[in-house]
Coordinates of C-alpha atoms (C1' of nucleotides) in Angstrom, one line a residue:
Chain A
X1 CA 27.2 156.8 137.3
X2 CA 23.9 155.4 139.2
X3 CA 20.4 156.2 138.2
X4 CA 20.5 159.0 140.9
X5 CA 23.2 160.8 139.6
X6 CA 21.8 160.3 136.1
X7 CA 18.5 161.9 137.0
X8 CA 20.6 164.8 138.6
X9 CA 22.7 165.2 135.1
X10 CA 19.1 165.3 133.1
X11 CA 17.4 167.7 135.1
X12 CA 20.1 170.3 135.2
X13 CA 20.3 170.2 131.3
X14 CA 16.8 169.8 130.7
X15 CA 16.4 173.3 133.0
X16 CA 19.3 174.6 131.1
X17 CA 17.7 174.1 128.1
X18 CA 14.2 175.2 129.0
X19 CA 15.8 178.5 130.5
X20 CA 17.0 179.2 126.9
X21 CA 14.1 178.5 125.2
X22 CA 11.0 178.4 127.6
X23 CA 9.3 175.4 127.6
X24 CA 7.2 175.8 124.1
X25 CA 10.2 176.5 122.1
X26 CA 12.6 173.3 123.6
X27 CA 12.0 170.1 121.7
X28 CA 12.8 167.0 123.9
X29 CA 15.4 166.8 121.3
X30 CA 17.3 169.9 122.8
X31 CA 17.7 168.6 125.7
X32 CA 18.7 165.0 124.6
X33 CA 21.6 166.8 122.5
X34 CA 22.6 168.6 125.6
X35 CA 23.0 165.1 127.1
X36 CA 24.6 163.7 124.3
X37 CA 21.9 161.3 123.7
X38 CA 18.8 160.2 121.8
X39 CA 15.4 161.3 122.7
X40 CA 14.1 157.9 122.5
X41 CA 16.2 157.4 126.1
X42 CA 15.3 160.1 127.7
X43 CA 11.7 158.2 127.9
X44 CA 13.5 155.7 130.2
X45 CA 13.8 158.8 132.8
X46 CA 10.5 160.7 132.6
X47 CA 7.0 160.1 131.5
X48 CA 6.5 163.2 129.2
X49 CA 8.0 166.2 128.5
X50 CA 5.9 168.2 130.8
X51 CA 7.1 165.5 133.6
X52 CA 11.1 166.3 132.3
X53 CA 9.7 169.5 133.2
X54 CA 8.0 169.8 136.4
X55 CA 10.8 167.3 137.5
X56 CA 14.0 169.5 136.4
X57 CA 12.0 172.9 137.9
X58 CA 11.6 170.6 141.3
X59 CA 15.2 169.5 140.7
X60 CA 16.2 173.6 140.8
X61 CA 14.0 174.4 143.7
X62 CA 15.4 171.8 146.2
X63 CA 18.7 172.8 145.2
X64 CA 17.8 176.1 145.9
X65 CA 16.4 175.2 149.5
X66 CA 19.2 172.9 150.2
X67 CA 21.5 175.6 150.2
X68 CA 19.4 177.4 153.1
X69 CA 18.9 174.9 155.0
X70 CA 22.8 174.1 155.0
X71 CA 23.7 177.8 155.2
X72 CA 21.8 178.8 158.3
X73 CA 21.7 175.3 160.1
X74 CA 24.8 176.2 162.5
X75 CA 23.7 179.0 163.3
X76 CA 23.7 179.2 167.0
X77 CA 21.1 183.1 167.5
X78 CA 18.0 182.6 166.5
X79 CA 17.8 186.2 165.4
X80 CA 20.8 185.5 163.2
X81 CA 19.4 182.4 162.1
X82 CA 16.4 184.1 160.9
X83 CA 18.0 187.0 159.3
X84 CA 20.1 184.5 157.3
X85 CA 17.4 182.4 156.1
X86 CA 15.6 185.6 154.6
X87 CA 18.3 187.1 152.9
X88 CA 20.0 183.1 151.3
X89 CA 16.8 182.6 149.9
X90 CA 16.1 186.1 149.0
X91 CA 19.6 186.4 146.8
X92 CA 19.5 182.6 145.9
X93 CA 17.9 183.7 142.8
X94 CA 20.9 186.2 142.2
X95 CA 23.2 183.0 141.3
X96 CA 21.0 180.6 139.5
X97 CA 21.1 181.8 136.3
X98 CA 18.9 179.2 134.8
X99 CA 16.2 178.9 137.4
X100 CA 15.8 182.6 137.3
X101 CA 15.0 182.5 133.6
X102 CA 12.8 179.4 134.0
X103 CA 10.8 181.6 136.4
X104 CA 10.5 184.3 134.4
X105 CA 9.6 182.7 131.2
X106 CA 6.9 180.8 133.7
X107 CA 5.7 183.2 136.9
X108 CA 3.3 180.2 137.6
X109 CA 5.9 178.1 139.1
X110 CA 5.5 180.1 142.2
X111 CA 2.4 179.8 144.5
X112 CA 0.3 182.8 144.1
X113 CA -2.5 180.9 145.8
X114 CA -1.3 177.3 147.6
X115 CA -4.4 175.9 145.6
X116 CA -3.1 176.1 142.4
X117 CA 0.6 175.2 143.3
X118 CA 2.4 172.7 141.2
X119 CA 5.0 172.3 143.6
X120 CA 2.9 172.7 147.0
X121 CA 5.5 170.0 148.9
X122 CA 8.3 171.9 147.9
X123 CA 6.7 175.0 149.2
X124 CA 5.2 173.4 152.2
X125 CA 9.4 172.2 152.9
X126 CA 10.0 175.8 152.7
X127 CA 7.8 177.1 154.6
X128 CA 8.8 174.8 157.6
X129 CA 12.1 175.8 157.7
X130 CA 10.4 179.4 158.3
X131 CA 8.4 177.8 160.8
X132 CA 10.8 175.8 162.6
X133 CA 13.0 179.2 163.0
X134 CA 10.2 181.1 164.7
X135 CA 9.3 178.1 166.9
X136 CA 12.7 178.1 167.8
X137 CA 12.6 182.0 168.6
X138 CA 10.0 181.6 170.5
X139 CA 10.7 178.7 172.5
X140 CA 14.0 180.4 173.0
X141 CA 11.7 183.2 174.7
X142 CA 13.5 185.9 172.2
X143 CA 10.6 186.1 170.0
X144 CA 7.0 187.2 171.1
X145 CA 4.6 184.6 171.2
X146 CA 3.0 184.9 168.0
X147 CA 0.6 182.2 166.2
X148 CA 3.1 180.8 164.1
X149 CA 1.1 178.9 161.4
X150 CA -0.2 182.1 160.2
X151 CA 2.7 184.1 160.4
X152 CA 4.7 181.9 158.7
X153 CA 1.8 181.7 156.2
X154 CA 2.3 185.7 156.0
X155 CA 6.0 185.7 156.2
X156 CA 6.1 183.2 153.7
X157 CA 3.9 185.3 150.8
X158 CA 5.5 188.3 151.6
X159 CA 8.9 186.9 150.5
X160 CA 7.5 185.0 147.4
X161 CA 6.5 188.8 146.5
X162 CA 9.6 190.2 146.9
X163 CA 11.3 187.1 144.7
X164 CA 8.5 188.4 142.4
X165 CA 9.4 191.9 142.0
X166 CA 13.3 191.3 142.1
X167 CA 13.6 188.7 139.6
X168 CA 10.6 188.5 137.2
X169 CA 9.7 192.4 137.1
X170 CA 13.5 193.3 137.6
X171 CA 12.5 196.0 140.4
X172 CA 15.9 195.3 141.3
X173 CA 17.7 198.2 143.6
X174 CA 14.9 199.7 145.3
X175 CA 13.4 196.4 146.3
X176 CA 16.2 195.4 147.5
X177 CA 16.5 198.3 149.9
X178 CA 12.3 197.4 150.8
X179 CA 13.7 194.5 151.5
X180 CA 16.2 194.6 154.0
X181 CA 13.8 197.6 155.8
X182 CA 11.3 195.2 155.7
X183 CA 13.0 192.8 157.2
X184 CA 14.4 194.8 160.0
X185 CA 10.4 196.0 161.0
X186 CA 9.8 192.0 161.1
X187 CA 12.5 191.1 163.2
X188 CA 11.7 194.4 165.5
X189 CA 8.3 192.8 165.4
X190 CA 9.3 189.3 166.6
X191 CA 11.8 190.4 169.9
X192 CA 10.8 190.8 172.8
X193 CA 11.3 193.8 174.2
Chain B
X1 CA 1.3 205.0 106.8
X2 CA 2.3 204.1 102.7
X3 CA 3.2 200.6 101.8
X4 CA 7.2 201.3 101.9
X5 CA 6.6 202.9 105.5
X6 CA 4.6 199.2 106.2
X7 CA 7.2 197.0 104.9
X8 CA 9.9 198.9 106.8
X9 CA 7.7 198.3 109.9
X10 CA 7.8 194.2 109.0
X11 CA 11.3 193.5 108.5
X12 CA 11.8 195.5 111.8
X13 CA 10.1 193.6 113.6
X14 CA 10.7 190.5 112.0
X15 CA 14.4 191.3 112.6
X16 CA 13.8 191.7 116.8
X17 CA 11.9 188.6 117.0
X18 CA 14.1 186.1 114.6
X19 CA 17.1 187.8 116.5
X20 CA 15.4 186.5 120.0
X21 CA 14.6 183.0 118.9
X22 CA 16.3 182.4 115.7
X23 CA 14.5 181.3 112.7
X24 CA 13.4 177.7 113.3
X25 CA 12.0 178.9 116.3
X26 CA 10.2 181.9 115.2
X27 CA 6.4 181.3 114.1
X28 CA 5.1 184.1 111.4
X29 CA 2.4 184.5 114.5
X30 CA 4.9 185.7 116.7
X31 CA 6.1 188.2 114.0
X32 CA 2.5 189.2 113.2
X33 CA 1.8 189.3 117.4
X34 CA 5.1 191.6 117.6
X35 CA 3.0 194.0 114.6
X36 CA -0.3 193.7 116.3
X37 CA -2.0 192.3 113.2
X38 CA -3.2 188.4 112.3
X39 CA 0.0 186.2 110.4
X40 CA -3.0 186.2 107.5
X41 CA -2.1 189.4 106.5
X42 CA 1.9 189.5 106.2
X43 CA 1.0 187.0 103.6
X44 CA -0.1 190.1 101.5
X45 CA 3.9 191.9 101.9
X46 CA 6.1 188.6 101.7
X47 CA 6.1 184.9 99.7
X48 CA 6.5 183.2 103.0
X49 CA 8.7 182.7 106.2
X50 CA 11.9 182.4 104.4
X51 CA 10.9 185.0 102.3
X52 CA 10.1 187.2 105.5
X53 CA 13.5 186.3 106.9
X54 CA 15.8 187.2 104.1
X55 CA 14.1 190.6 103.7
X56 CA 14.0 191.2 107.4
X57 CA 17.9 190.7 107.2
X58 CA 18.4 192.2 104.0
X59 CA 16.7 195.7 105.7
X60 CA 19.1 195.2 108.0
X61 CA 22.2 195.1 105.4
X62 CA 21.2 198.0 103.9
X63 CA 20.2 200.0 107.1
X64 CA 24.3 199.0 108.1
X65 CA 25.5 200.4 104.8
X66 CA 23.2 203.3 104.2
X67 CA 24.9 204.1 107.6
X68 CA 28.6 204.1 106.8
X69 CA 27.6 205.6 103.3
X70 CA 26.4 208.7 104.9
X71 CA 29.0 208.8 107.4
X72 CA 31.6 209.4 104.7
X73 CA 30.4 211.1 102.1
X74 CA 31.3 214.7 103.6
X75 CA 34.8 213.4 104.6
X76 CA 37.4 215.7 102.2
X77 CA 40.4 214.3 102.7
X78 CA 40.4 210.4 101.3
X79 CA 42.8 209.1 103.9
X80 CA 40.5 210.1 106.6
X81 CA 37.7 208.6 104.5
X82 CA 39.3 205.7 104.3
X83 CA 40.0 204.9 107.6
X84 CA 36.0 206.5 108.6
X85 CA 35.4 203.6 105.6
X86 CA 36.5 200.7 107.9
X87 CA 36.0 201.9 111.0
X88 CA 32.2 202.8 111.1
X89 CA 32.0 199.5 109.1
X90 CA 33.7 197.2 111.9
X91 CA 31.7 198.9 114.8
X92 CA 28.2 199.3 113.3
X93 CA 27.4 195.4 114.9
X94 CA 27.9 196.9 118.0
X95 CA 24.8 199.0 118.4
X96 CA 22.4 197.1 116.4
X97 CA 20.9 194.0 118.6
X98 CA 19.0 192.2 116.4
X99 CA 20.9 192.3 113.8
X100 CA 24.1 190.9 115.8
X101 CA 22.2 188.1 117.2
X102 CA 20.8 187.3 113.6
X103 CA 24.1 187.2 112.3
X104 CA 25.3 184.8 115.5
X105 CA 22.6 182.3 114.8
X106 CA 23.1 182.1 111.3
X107 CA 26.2 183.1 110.4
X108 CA 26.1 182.0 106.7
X109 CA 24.6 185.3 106.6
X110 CA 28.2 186.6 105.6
X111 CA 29.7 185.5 102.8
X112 CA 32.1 182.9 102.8
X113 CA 32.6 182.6 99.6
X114 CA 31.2 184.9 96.8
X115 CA 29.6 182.1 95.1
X116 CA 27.0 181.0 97.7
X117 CA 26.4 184.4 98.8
X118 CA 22.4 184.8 99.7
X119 CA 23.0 188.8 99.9
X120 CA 25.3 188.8 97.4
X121 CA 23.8 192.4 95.8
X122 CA 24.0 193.6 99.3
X123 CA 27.8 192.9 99.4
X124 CA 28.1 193.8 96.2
X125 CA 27.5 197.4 96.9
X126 CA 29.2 197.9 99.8
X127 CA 32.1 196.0 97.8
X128 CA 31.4 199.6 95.4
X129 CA 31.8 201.9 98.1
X130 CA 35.1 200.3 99.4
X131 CA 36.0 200.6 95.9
X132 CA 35.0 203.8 95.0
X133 CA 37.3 205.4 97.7
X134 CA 40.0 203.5 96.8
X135 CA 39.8 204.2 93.4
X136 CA 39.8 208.1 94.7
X137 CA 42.6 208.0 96.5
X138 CA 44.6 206.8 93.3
X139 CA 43.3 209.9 91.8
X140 CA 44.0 212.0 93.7
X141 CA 47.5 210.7 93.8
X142 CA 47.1 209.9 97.3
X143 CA 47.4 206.0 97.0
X144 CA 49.7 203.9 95.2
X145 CA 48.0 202.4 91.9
X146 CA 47.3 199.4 93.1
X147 CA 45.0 197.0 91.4
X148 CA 41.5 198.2 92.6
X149 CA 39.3 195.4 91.9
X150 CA 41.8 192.7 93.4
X151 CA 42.5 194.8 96.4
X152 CA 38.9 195.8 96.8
X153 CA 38.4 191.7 97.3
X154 CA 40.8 191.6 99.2
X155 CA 40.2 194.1 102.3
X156 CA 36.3 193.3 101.7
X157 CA 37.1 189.9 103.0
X158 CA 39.7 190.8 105.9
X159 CA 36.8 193.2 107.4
X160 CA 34.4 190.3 107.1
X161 CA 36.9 187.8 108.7
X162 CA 36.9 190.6 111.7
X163 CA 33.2 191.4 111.7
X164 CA 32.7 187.5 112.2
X165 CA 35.7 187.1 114.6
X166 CA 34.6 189.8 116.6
X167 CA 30.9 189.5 117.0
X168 CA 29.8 185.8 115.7
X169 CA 33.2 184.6 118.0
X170 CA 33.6 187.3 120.6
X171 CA 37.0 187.4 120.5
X172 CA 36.2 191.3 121.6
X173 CA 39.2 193.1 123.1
X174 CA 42.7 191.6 121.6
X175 CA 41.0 191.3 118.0
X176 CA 39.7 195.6 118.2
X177 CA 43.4 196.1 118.5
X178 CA 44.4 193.8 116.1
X179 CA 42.0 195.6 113.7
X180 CA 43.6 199.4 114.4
X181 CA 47.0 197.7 114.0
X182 CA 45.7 195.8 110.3
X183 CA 44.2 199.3 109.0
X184 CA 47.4 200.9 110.5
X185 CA 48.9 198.8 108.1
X186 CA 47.2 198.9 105.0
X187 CA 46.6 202.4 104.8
X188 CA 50.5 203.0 104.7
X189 CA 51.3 200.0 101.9
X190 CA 48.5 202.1 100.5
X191 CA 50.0 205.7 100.8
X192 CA 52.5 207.1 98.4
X193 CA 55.7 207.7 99.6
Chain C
dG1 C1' 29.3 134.5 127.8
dA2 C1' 24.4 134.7 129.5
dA3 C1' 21.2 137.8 131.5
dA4 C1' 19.9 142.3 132.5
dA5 C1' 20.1 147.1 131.8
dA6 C1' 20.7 151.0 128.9
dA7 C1' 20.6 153.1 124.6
dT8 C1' 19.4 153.6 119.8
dG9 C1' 16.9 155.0 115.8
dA10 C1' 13.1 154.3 112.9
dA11 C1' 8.1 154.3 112.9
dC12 C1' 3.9 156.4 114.2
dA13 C1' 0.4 159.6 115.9
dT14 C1' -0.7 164.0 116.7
dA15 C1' 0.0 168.6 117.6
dA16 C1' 2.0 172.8 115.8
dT17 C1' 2.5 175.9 112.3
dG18 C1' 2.9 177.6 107.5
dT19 C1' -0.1 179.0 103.9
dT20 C1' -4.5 180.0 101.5
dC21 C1' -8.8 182.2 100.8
dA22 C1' -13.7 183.5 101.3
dC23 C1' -15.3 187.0 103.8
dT24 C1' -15.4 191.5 106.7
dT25 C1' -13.8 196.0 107.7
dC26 C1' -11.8 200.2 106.5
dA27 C1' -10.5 204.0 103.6
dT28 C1' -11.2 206.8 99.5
dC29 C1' -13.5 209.5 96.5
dA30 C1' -17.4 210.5 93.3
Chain D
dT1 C1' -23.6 208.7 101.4
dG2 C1' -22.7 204.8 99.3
dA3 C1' -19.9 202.4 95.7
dT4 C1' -15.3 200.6 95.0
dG5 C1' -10.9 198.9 95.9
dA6 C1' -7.5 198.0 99.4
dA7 C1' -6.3 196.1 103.8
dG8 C1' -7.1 192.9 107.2
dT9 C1' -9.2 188.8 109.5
dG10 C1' -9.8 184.2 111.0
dA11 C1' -11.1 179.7 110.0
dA12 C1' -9.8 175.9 107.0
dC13 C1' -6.3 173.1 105.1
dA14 C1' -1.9 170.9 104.1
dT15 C1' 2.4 169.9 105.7
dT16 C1' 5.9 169.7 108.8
dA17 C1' 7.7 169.2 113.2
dT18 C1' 7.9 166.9 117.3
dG19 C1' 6.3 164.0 121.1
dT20 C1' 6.1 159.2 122.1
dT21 C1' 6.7 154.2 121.5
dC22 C1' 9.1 150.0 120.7
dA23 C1' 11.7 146.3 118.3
dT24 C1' 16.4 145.9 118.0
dT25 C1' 21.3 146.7 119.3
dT26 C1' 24.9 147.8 122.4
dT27 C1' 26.8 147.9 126.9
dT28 C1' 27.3 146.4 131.6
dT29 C1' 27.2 143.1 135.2
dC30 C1' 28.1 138.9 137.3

DNA sequence: GAAAAAATGAACATAATGTTCACTTCATCA
DNA sequence: TGATGAAGTGAACATTATGTTCATTTTTTC
């Protein structure tokens, strides 16, 4: 096993761990018996434990993204492209049981203001896979021509809300059904006539 | 609100917050946050956090007993009783929460053997109860006369092996049935003829 | 089998948390 | 109403738990 796949293995127990516990309660010493090693090692792979962390959250939300990306990138419509890239990363949280609990023993992980984000570059990765979509939609000549920056920008918050009330608050069923209405007034936004 | 009211109060909400993060990782804050009051002033109904933990859990034991006590003590016929006995006994773990996950996290809670038994005057009066129906059924000529103390033991530690098999293990569905098929059992080597 | 890399476990520093207690607030009753 | 005891607070303190380091051992590589 390299020191790639290594780093992979830590940071999938370490958020395992952390989604039991929260971050206060998990002793570096949790996660090193998760591994099946000594905490002393685990030093040779982080800096701290808030690094093992911030590094095992970042692990979870690349994953997360990766899976978009992959799932929509065939995709030949644009309009179906875009639907699917809403509703992958809208449901991801559905799945992945332990970054779900991460984010709700921690709401700051997401970017309520891009500021104060501790994982901005992730975000910013994100939010040009929203903006690539659109430019495609619109260099396509499907979708109006809009100023993407900010409406991506919009797009963008309005789906961190919805991940918001889903998963953390558990507004489960009826936002779900906001959702997918909410969706279809964007995309009716976006055509051209 | 009276002192015993108080106390009841405590252990209550000792129990919900040692069932969510197990002892270790309890703080008496937490339990005092849980009560709305400072960790300053349990110190004025319990010795300390062990102290705080075994009477939490001993509430508990007694709540689960006073339960199946009442639940039989209008039953008339003492086969009925019997079986009431058992049954409310087995199931009671699956309605209280806290008490469950207590149990899963520290399962020397139950007593393995009678000797190292923490709650032993706990057991030792449901061991009565179990007894005194037995002991009823004799006279009443309904049961064979068995030896009551020895057999008392002896079923008191099959429903404990169950309890523990079904809700520290969750070996849920095929061990329920073996359950109605072990009371089947011993209520007719019980019965007279 | 030498050199490098990985892992260990004990030692250490420090932060977290259990416990105490002088003091404040609240309730009770003359 | 104000004296008295009970209940509660919060800061201080002692101790334990836990994060972090590092000399040493074990494993891997070539």
């Amino acid at each position: 096993m390299n020191r790639e796949e290594k780093l992979t293995r830590i940071y999938e127990a370490a958020l395992r761990v952390f989604a039991r516990y929260g971050f206060r309660r998990t002793r570096v010493e949790d996660i090193a018996d998760e591994l099946g090693m000594t905490k002393g090692n685990l030093y040779l792979y982080v800096k701290d434990k808030r690094d093992l962390y911030e590094k095992a959250v970042s692990h979870g939300l690349l994953q997360w993204q990766a899976m978009v990306a992959r799932s929509i990138e065939k995709i030949d419509d644009v309009c179906e492209q875009f639907l699917a890239l809403c509703r992958k990363g809208y449901t991801y949280l559905s799945r992945d049981v332990s970054l779900r609990s991460v984010l709700i023993n921690d709401p700051s992980i997401f970017p309520l203001s891009s500021r104060e984000d501790q994982f901005a570059e992730i975000n910013r990765a994100s939010m040009d896979l929203l903006r690539s979509v659109l430019a495609r939609g619109i260099r396509e000549g499907r979708f109006r021509e809009v100023d993407v920056d900010h409406l991506t920008e919009l797009l963008y918050s309005i789906y961190v809300m919805f991940i918001i009330k889903t998963y953390v608050k558990s507004e489960g069923k009826s936002t779900q059904k906001m959702f997918e209405q909410g969706l279809d007034v964007v995309l009716q936004g976006l055509l051209k006539k």
